[in-house]
XYZ file of C-alpha atoms in Angstrom:
593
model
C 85.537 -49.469 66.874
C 86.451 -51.496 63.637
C 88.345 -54.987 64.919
C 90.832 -54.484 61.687
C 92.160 -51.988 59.309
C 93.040 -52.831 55.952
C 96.662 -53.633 57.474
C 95.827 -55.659 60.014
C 95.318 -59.380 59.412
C 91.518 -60.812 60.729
C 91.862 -63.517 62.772
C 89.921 -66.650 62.292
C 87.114 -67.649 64.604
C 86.043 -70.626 63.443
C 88.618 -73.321 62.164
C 87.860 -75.217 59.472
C 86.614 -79.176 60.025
C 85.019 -81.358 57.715
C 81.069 -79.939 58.900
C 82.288 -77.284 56.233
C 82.931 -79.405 53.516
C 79.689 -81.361 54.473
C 77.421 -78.358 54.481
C 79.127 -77.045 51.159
C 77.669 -80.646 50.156
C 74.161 -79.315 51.054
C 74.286 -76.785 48.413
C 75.576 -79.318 45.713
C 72.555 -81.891 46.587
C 69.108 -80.332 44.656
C 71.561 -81.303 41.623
C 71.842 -84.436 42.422
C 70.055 -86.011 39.628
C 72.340 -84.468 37.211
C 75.676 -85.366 39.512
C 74.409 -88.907 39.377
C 73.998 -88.822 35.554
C 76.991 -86.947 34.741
C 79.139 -89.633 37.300
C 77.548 -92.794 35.537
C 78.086 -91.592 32.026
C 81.752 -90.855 33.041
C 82.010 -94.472 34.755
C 81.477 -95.783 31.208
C 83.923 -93.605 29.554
C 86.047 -94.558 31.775
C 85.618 -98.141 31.542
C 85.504 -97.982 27.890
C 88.886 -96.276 27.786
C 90.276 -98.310 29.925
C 89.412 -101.709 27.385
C 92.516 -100.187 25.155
C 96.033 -101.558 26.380
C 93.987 -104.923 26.976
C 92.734 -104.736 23.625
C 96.752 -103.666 22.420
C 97.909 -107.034 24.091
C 95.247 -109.324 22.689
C 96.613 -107.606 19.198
C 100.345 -108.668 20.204
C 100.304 -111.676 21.573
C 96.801 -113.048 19.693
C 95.627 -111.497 16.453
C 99.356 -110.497 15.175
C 101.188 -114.041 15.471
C 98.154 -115.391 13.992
C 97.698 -112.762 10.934
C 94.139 -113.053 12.006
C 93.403 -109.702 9.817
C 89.749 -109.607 10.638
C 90.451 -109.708 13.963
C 92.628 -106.771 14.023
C 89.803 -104.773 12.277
C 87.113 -105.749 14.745
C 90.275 -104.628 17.848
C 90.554 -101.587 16.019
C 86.824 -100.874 15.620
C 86.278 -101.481 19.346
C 89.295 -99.067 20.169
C 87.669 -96.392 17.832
C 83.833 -96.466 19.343
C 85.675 -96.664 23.061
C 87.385 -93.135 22.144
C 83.844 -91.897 20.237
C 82.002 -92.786 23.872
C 84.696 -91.477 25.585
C 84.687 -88.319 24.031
C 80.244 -87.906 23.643
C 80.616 -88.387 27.727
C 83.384 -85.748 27.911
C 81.189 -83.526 25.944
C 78.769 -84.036 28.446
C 80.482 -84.043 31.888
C 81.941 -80.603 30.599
C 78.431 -78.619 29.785
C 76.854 -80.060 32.575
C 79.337 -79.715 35.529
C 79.935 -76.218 34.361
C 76.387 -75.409 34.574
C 75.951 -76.971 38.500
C 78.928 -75.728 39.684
C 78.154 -71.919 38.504
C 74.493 -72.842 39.844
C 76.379 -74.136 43.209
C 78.041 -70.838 43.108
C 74.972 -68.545 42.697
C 73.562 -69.868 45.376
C 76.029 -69.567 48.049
C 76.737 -65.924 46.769
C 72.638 -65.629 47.487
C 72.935 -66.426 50.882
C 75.723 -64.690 52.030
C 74.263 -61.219 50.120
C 70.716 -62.067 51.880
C 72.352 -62.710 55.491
C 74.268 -59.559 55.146
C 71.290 -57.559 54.632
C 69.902 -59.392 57.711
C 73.104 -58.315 59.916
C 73.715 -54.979 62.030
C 74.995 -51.509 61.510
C 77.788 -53.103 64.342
C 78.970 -55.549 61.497
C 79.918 -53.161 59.269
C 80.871 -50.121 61.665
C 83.434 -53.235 62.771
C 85.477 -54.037 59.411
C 86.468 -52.751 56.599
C 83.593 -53.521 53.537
C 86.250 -54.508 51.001
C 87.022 -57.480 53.490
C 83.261 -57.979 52.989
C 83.087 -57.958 49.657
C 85.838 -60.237 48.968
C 84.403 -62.911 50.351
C 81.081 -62.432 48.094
C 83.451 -62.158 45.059
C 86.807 -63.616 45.449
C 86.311 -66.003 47.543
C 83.222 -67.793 46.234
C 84.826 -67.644 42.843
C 88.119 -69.362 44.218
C 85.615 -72.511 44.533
C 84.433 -72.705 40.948
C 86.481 -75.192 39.706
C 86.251 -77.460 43.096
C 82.655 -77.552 42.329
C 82.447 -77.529 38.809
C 85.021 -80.530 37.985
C 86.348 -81.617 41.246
C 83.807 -83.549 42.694
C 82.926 -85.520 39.932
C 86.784 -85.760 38.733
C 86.876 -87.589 42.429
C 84.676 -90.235 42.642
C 85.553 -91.000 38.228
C 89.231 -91.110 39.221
C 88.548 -93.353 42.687
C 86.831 -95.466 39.994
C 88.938 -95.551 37.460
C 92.068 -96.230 39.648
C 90.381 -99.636 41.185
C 89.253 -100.492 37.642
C 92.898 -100.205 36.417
C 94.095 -102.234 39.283
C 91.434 -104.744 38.501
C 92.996 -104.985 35.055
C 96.695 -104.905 36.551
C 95.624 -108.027 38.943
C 94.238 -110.135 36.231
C 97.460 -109.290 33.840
C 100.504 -109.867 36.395
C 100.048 -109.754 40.005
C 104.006 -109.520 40.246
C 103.774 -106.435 38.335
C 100.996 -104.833 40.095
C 102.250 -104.774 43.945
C 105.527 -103.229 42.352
C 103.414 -100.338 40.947
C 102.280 -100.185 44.612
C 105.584 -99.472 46.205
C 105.313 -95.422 45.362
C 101.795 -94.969 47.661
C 103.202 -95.373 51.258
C 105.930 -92.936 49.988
C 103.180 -90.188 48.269
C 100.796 -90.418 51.335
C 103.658 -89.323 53.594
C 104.754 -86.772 51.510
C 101.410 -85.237 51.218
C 100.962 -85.667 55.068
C 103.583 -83.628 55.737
C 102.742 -80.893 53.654
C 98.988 -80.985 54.547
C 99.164 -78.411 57.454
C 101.721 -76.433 56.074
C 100.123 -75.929 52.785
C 96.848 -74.972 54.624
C 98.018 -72.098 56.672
C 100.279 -70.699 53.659
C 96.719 -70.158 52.310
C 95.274 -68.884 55.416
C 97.663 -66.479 55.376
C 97.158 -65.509 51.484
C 93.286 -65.119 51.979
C 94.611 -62.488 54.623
C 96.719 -60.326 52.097
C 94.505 -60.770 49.460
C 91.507 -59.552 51.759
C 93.466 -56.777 53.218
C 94.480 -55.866 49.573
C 90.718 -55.502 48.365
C 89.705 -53.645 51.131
C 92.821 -50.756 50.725
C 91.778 -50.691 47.237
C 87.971 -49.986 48.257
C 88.812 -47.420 50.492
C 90.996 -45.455 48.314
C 88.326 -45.517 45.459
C 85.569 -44.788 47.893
C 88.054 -41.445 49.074
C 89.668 -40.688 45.986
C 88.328 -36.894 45.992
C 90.209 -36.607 49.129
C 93.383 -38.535 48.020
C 93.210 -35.757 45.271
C 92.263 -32.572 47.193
C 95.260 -33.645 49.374
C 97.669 -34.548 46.423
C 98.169 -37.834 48.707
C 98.184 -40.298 45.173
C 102.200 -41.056 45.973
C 102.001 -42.084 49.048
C 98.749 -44.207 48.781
C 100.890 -45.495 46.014
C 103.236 -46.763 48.482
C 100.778 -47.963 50.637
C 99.327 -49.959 47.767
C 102.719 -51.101 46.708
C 103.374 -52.738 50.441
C 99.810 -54.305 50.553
C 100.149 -55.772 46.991
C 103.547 -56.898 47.951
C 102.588 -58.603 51.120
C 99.750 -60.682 48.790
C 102.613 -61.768 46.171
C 104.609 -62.671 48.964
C 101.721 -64.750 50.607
C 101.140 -66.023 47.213
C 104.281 -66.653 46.029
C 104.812 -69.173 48.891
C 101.228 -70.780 48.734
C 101.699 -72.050 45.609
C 105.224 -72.987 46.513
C 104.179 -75.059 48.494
C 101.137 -76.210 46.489
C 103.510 -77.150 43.536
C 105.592 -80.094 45.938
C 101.878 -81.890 45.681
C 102.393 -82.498 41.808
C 105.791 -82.933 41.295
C 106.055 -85.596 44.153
C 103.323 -87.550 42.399
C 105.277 -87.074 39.339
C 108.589 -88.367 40.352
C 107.208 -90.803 42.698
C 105.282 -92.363 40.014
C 108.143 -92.262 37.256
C 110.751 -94.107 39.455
C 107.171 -96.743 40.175
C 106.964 -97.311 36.184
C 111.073 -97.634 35.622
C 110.714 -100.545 38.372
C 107.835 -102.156 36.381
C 110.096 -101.630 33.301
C 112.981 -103.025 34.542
C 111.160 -106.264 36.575
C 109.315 -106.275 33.094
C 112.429 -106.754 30.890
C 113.821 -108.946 33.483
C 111.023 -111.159 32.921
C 110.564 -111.158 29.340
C 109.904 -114.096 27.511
C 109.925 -116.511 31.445
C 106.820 -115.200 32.600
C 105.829 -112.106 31.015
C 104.923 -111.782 26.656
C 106.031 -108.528 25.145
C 101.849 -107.950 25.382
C 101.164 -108.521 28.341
C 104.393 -105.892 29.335
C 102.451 -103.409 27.039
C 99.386 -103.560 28.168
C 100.763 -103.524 31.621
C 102.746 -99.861 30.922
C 99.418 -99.134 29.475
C 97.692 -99.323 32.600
C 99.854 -98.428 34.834
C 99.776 -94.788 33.309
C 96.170 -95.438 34.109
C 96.425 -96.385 37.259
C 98.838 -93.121 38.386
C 97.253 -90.727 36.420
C 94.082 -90.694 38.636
C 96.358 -90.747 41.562
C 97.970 -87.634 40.334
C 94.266 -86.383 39.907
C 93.112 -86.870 43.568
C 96.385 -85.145 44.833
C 95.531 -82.180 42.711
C 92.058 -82.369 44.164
C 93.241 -82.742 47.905
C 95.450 -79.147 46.652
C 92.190 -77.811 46.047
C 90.066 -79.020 49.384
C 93.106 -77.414 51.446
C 92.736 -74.480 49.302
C 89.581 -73.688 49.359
C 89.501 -74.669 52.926
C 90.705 -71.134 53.400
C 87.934 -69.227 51.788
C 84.970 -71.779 53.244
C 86.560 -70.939 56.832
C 85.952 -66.936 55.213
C 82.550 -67.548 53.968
C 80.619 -69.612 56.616
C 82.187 -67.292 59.454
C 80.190 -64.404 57.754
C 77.080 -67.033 57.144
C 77.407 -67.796 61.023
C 77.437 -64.453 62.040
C 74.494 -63.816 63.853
C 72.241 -61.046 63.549
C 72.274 -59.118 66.850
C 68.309 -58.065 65.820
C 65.962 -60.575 64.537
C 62.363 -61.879 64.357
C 61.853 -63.537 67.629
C 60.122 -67.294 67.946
C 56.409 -66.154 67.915
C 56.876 -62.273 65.940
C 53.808 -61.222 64.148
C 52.882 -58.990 61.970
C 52.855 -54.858 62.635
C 49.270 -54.105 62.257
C 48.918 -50.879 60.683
C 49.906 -47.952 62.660
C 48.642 -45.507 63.556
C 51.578 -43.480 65.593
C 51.376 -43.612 69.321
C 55.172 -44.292 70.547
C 55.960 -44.760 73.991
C 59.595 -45.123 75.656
C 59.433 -46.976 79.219
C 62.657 -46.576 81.318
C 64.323 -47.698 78.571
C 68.476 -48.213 78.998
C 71.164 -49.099 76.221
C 74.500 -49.870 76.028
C 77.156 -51.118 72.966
C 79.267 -54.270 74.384
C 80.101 -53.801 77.648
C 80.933 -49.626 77.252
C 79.066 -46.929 79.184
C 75.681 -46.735 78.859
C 74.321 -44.748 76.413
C 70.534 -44.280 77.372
C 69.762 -44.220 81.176
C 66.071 -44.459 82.047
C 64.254 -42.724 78.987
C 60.633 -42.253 79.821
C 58.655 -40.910 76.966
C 54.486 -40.703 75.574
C 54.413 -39.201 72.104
C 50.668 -38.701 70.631
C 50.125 -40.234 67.120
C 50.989 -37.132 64.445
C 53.097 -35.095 66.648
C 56.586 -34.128 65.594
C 58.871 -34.530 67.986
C 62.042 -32.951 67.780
C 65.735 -34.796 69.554
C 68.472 -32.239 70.402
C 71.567 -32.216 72.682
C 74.782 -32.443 72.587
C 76.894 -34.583 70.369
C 76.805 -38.657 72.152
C 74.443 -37.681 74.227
C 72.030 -40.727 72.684
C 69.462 -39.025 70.182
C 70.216 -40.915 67.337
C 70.654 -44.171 69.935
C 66.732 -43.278 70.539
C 65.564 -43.505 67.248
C 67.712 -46.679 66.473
C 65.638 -48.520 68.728
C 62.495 -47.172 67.932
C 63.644 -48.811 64.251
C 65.005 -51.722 65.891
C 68.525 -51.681 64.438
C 69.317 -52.315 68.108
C 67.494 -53.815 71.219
C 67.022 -52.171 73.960
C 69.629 -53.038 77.494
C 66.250 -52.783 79.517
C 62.809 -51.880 79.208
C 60.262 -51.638 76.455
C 59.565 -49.270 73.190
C 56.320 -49.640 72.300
C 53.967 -48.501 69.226
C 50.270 -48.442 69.711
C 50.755 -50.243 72.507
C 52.851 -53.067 70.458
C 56.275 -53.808 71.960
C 58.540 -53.409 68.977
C 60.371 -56.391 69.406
C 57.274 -59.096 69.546
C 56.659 -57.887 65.421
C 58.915 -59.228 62.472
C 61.225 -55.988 61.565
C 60.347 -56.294 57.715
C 56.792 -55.316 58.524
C 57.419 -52.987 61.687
C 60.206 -51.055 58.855
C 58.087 -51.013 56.005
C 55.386 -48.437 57.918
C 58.590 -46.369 58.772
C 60.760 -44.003 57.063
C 64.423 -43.107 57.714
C 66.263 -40.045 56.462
C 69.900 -39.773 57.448
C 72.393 -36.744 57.084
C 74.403 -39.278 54.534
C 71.663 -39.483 51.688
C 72.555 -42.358 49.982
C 71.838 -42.609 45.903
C 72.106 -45.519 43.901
C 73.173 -45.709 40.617
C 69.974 -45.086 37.902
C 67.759 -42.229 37.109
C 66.206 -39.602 39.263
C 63.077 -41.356 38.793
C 64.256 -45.000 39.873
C 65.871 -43.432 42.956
C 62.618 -41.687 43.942
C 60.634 -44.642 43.294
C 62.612 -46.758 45.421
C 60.374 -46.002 48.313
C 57.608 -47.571 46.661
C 58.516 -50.123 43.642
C 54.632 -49.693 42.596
C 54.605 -46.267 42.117
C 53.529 -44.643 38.884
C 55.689 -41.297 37.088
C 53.068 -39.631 38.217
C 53.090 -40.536 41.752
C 56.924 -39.843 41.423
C 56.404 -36.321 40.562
C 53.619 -35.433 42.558
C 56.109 -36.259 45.644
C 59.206 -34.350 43.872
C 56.847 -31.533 43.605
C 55.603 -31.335 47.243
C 59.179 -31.396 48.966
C 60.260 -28.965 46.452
C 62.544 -31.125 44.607
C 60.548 -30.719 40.985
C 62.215 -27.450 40.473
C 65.993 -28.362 40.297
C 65.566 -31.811 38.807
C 63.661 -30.420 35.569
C 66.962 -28.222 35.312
C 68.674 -31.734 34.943
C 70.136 -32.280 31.417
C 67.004 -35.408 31.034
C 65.418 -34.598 33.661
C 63.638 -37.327 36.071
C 65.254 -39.597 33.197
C 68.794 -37.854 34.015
C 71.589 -40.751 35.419
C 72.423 -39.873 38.908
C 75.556 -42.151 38.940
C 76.404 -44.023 42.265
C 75.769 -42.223 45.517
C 74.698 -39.436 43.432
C 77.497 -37.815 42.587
C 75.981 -36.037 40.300
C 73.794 -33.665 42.619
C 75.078 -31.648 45.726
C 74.041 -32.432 48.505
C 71.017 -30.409 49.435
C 69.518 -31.997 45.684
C 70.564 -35.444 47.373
C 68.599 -34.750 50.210
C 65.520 -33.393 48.702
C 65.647 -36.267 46.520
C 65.486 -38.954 49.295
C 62.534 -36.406 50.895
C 60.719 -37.364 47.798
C 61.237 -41.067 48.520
C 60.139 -40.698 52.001
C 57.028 -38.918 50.870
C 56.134 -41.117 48.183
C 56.864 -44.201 50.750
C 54.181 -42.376 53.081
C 55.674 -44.031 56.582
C 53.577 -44.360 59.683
C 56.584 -42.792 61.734
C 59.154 -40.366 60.085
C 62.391 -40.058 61.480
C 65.291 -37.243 60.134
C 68.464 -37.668 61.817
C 70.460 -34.789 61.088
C 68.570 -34.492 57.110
C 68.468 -30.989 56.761
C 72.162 -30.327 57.996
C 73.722 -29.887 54.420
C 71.065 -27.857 53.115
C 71.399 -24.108 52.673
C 69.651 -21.554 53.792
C 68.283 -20.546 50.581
C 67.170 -24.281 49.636
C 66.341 -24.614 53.432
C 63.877 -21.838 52.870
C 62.329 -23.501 50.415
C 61.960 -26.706 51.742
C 59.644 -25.301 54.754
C 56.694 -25.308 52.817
C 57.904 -29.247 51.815
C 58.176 -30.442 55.149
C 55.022 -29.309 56.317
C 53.864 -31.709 53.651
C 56.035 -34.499 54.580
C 55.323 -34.292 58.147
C 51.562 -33.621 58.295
C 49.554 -36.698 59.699
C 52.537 -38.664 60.333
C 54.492 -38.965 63.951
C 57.734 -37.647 63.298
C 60.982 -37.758 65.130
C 63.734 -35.265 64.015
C 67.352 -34.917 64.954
C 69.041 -31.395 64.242
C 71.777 -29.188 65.623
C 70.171 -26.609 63.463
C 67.699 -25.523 65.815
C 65.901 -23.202 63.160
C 64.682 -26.327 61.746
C 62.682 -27.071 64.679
C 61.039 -24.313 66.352
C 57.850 -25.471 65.013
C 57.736 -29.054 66.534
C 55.203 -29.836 68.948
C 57.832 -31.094 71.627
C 61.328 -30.476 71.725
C 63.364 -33.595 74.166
C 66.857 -32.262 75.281
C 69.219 -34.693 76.024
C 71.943 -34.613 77.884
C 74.418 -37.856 79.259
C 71.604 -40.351 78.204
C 68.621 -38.127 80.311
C 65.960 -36.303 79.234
C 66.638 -33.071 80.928
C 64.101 -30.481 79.449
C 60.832 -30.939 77.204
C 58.394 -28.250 75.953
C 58.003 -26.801 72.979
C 60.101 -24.549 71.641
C 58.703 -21.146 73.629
C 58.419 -23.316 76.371
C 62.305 -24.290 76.627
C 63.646 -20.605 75.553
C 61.493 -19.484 78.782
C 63.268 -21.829 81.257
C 66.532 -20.598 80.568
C 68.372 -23.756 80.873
C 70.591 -25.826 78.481
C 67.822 -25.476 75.175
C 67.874 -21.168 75.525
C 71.797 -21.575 76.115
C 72.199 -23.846 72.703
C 69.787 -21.791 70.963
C 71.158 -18.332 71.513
C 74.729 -19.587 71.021
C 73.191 -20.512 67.250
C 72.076 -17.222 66.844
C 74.976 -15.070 68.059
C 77.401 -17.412 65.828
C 74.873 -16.908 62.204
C 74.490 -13.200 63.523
C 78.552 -13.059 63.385
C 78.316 -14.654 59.956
């Protein structure tokens, strides 16, 4: 059951601290050398630009009274190469920083795409995927700018404000601790706003994650919005979610906006003191340079002050998307490699199921006490009613779940002591939902083996039956299947992804349900293609169309998690029991057809 819709607000697990900010700090470090670069090339700009105002009052109160013309040229000189410096580090900072913090960004998008191949059907059957995917996008974009100017903007401004105040000190000491007055008042201001500010953008990561994932679900139904003529009211379902995001938004940055006007103001009514002690002052204690160079550096002084309040607006902002994006990176796989896992020698096909029981959560148990030997190259074929468990059976033969209790073994090899990547790559898996991605016929065949040569391609087409209809295609095995295949009906979908199996060649085969959405006509056809597919190969299949599997070598009914008949299929139609019942209900309901 799915913990949220895309109405319903997901609740944070893990609140943010300052470990998240320090392991964001982990992906910055391989960069280092360039961070450290970048920061000491800005020092000196900084520096250098700071040299001005002092430069400004040596012109006043020295080099102007004294019509010392050379001198003035040499000041003005100075001033020129510290803007020239200045501007080459600028250059700098900008092509660089822009180039780690996209780098920065890469690689966290990397990780989280990488762990959420690693995680369970569970994870996804839980949530809707646009929530998923807007913490891949949205969110990890949202930090960009933190990690492409931010940092560096930090420690520069941290520098540049104590170099400033060096400069104020050595000027007019009176002067300085005035400019000081404003900072008790800005820390309490931004204080109070700190918590505020961060759950206003709790709550907008909410609405804007519940607004991706309405629009992802609409686009992934749209046929059925459009069968159902249902585009006005998803219209004003869109309207409420998009609504509920401005809303959210609108008051985020509300509250965001206090940071920079407070600075603002605070700082203005600091530098109208300093004027007005200044003028006081003039000619007593204070030289109409030294009061220029002093509003000079004062601007200097608040300016990077206004800079690390814009950067604390964007640590509590983004606080709300790393909360988002390490929650997903600490969500841990329910199936893994345990410590030890080796390698899945090559198999061979012997599968054995001892007293095996499962369970989701804490529900019902699904599987009680399965008890199964199936020879290497048999096909075995899973029927029952629907939740009775047959698709639970194969799962953990695959390992997308572990068993409750007891063992699944293959040759002998209990399936969890091997890593999954090389217990899944000697197995195939055909669902009823044949998925196609978006490429050629060709690229989609050849996914089950990346190696495999056009000819190889083909030769697997041909043997399932699938070479026919896709040389009708307008290109052919060239022809653009567009995502999921929407392209092809189903049954060509299907026969498509029997080609990929083949080609593949898995140890074990498994088709849950893959023949359901073929016709009878194609089914007809694709006999003669499964006997290919299956021959030499264990094989597990799952079908309510019992025509599919009269053939198998052992048929397993089950029924409330038990085996409760096995046999083949003459076998089961002699007993009379729940298999003959299913089966002749079949055939009286396609006789009626």
């Amino acid at each position: 059951m799915a913990r949220n819709k895309f109405d319903v607000d997901e609740n944070l697990e893990v609140q943010f601290n300052f470990g998240h900010l320090k392991r964001m700090m982990g992906y910055v470090k391989p960069y280092k050398k360039e961070m450290i670069i970048t920061l000491v090339l800005m020092i000196i700009a900084n520096a250098a630009g700071l040299l001005s105002p002092y430069l400004m009052k040596e012109a006043i109160d020295s080099k102007i009274p004294q019509s010392d013309k050379m001198g003035l040229v040499v000041l003005s000189l100075i001033i020129l190469a510290t803007l020239v410096i200045s501007g080459v580090c600028m250059k700098f900072r900008i092509r660089t920083m822009a180039r780690v913090g996209q780098c920065v960004l890469e690689n966290i998008r990397r990780d989280l795409f990488v762990h959420l191949q690693k995680l369970p059907f569970t994870y996804y059957d839980s949530r809707p995927h646009g929530k998923i995917l807007v913490r891949v996008v949205n969110y990890v974009n949202s930090l960009s700018d933190l990690l492409s100017n931010g940092l560096i903007n930090l420690i520069t401004d941290f520098i540049s404000l104590f170099i400033a105040l060096g400069f104020m000190l050595a000027i007019n000491v009176k002067l300085t601790l005035i400019s000081m007055i404003g900072i008790p008042v800005l820390f309490a201001v931004i204080l109070a706003l700190k918590n505020v500010q961060r759950k206003a953008f709790q709550a907008l990561s909410n609405k804007q994650s519940n607004m991706n994932a309405y629009i992802h679900e609409s686009i992934t139904g749209i046929k059925v919005t459009q069968s159902f003529a249902r585009e006005d009211k998803n219209l004003d379902i869109f309207r409420e979610v998009s609504g509920e995001y401005r809303s959210s938004w609108m008051k985020a940055v509300a509250i965001q906006f206090l940071i920079w006007p407070s600075v603002e103001n605070i700082s203005t009514l600091t530098i109208a003191l300093v004027y007005i002690a200044g003028v006081y002052s003039l000619d007593k204690t204070i030289t109409v340079g030294v009061l220029v160079a002093f509003i000079g550096y004062i601007g200097r002084f608040w300016m990077p002050i206004i800079n690390i309040g814009n950067f604390y607006n964007a640590i509590i902002t983004a606080m709300s998307y790393l909360e988002r994006i390490f929650e997903t990176l600490d969500e841990v796989p329910e199936v893994a490699d345990m410590p030890g896992a080796v390698e899945m020698p090559e198999i061979k096909g012997d599968v054995e199921f001892k007293d095996v029981h499962f369970k989701y959560d804490d529900d019902k148990e699904i599987l009680k006490g399965i008890n199964q030997r199936i020879k290497a190259g048999s096909t075995i074929a899973l029927v029952g009613p629907t939740g009775a468990g047959k698709t639970t059976v194969i799962n953990l033969l695959s390992r997308f779940y572990d068993v409750s209790s007891g063992e699944v073994y293959i040759d002998g090899i209990d399936v969890r002591e091997v890593t999954l990547s090389s217990l899944r790559k000697q197995m195939g898996v055909m669902l009823q939902d044949t998925f196609l991605f978006s490429g050629t016929v060709l690229d989609n065949i050849r996914y089950g083996k990346l190696d495999a040569t056009d000819e190889e391609v083909i030769a697997a087409a041909k043997a399932v039956r699938a070479h026919e209809f896709i040389m009708e295609l307008p290109q052919g095995y060239n022809t653009e299947v567009n995502e999921r295949g929407t392209r092809l009906s189903v049954g060509q979908r299907q026969l498509i992804s029997f080609a990929r199996a083949l080609l593949a060649d898995p140890k074990i085969l498994i088709l849950d349900e893959a023949t359901s959405s073929i016709d009878t006509k194609t089914e007809i056809t694709l006999q003669k293609g499964l006997e290919t597919l299956l021959k030499g190969r264990t094989s597990f299949i799952i079908a309510h169309r019992l025509s599919t599997i009269k053939n198998a070598d052992k048929i397993l009914y089950i029924k409330d998690g038990i085996i409760t008949e096995e046999g083949s299929h003459e076998e089961l139609m002699a007993k009379g029991g729940d298999y003959n019942h299913l089966y002749n209900s079949q055939f009286i309901m396609l006789k009626a057809v």
